[in-house]
PDB file of C-alpha atoms in Angstrom:
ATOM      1  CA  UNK Y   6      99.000  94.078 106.694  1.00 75.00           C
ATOM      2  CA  UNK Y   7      98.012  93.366 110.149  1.00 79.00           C
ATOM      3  CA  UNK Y   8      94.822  95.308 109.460  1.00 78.00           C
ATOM      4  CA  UNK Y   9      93.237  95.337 106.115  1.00 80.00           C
ATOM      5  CA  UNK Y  10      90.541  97.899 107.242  1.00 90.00           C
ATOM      6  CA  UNK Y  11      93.382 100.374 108.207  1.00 92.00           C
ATOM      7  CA  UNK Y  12      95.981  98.861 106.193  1.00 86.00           C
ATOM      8  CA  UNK Y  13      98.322  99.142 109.656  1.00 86.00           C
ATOM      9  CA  UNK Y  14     101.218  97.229 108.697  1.00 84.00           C
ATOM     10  CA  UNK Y  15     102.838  94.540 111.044  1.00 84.00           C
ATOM     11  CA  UNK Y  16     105.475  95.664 113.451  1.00 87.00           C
ATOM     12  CA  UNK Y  17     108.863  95.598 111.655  1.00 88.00           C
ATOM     13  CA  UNK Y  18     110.370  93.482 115.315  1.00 89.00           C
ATOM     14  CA  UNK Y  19     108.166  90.403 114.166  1.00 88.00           C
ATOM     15  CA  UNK Y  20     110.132  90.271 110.985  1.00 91.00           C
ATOM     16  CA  UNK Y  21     107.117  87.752 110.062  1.00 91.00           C
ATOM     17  CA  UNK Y  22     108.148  88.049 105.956  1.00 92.00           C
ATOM     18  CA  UNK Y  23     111.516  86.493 107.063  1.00 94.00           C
ATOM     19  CA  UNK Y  24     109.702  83.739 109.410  1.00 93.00           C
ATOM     20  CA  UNK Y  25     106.946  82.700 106.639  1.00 94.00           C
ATOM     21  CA  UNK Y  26     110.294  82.245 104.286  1.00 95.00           C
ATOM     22  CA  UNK Y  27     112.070  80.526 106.505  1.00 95.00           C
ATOM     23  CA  UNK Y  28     109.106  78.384 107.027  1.00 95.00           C
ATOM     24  CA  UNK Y  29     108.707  77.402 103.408  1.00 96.00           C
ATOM     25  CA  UNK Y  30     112.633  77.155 102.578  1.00 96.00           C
ATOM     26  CA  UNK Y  31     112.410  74.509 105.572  1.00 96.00           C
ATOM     27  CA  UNK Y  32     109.812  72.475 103.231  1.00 95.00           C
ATOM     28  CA  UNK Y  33     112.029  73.481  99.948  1.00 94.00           C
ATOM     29  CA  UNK Y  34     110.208  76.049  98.749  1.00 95.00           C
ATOM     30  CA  UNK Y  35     112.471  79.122  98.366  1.00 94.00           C
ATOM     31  CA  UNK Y  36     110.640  82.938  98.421  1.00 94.00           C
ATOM     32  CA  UNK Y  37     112.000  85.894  99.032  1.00 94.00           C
ATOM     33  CA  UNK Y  38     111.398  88.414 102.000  1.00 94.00           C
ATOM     34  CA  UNK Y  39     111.007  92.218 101.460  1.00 92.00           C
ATOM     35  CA  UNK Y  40     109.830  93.446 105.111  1.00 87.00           C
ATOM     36  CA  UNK Y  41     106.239  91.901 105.075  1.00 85.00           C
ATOM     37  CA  UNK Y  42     106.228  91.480 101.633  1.00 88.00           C
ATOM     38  CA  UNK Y  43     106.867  87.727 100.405  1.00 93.00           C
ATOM     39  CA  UNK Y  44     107.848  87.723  96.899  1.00 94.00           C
ATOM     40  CA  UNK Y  45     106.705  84.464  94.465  1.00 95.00           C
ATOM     41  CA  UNK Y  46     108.650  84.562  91.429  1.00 92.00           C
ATOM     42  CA  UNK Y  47     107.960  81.222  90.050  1.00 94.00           C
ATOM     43  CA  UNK Y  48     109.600  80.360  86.455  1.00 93.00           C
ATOM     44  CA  UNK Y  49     107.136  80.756  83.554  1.00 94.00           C
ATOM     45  CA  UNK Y  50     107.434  77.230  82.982  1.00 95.00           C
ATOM     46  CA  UNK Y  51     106.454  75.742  86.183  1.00 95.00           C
ATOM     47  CA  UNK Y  52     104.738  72.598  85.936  1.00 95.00           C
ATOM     48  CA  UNK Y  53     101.115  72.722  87.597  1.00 96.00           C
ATOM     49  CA  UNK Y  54     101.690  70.024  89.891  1.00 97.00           C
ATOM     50  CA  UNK Y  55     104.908  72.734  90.995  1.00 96.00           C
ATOM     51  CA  UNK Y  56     102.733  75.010  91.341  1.00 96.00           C
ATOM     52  CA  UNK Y  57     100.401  73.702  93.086  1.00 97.00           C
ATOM     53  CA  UNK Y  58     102.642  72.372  95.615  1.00 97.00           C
ATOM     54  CA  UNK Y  59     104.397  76.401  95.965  1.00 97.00           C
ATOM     55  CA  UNK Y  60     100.729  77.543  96.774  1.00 96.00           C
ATOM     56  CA  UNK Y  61     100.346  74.736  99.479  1.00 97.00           C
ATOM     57  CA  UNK Y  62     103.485  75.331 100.929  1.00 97.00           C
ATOM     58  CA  UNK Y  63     102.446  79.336 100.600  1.00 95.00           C
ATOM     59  CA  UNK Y  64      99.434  78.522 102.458  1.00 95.00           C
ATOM     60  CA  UNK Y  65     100.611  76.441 105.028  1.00 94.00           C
ATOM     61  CA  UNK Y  66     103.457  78.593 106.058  1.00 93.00           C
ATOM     62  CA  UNK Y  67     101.147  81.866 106.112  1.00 90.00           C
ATOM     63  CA  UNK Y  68      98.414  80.029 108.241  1.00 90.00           C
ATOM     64  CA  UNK Y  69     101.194  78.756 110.701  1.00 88.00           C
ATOM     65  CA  UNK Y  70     102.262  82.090 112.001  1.00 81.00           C
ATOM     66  CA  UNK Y  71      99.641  82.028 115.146  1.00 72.00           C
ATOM     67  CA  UNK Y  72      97.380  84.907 116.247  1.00 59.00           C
ATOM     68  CA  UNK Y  73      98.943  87.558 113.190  1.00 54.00           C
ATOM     69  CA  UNK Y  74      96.700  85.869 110.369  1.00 50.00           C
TER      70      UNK Y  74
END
């Protein structure tokens, strides 16, 4: 949400679920978009280093989308 106060969502035009996937599917991390809503589905038997490189990537892609976050 754009505001967690208000809980005002983002404006559907910014798409930004679809950019922060893109993002990560760039670094090979693949997630799923649904409107704002980026779905992480890892496999039950990730690996911790895995997973610890999915939340990274996560991370980084969220915290590159300027002035929304």
């Amino acid at each position: 949400v754009r505001e967690r106060c208000t809980r005002e969502p983002f404006p559907p035009a910014l798409r930004l679920g679809a950019r922060v996937c893109r993002a990560a599917r760039d670094q090979g991390v693949l997630l799923r978009p649904l409107g704002d809503v980026v779905v992480v589905c890892p496999p039950l038997a990730i690996d911790d280093s895995l997973l610890d490189r999915l939340g990274e990537v996560l991370y980084n892609c969220l915290k590159a989308i300027p002035n929304y976050l």
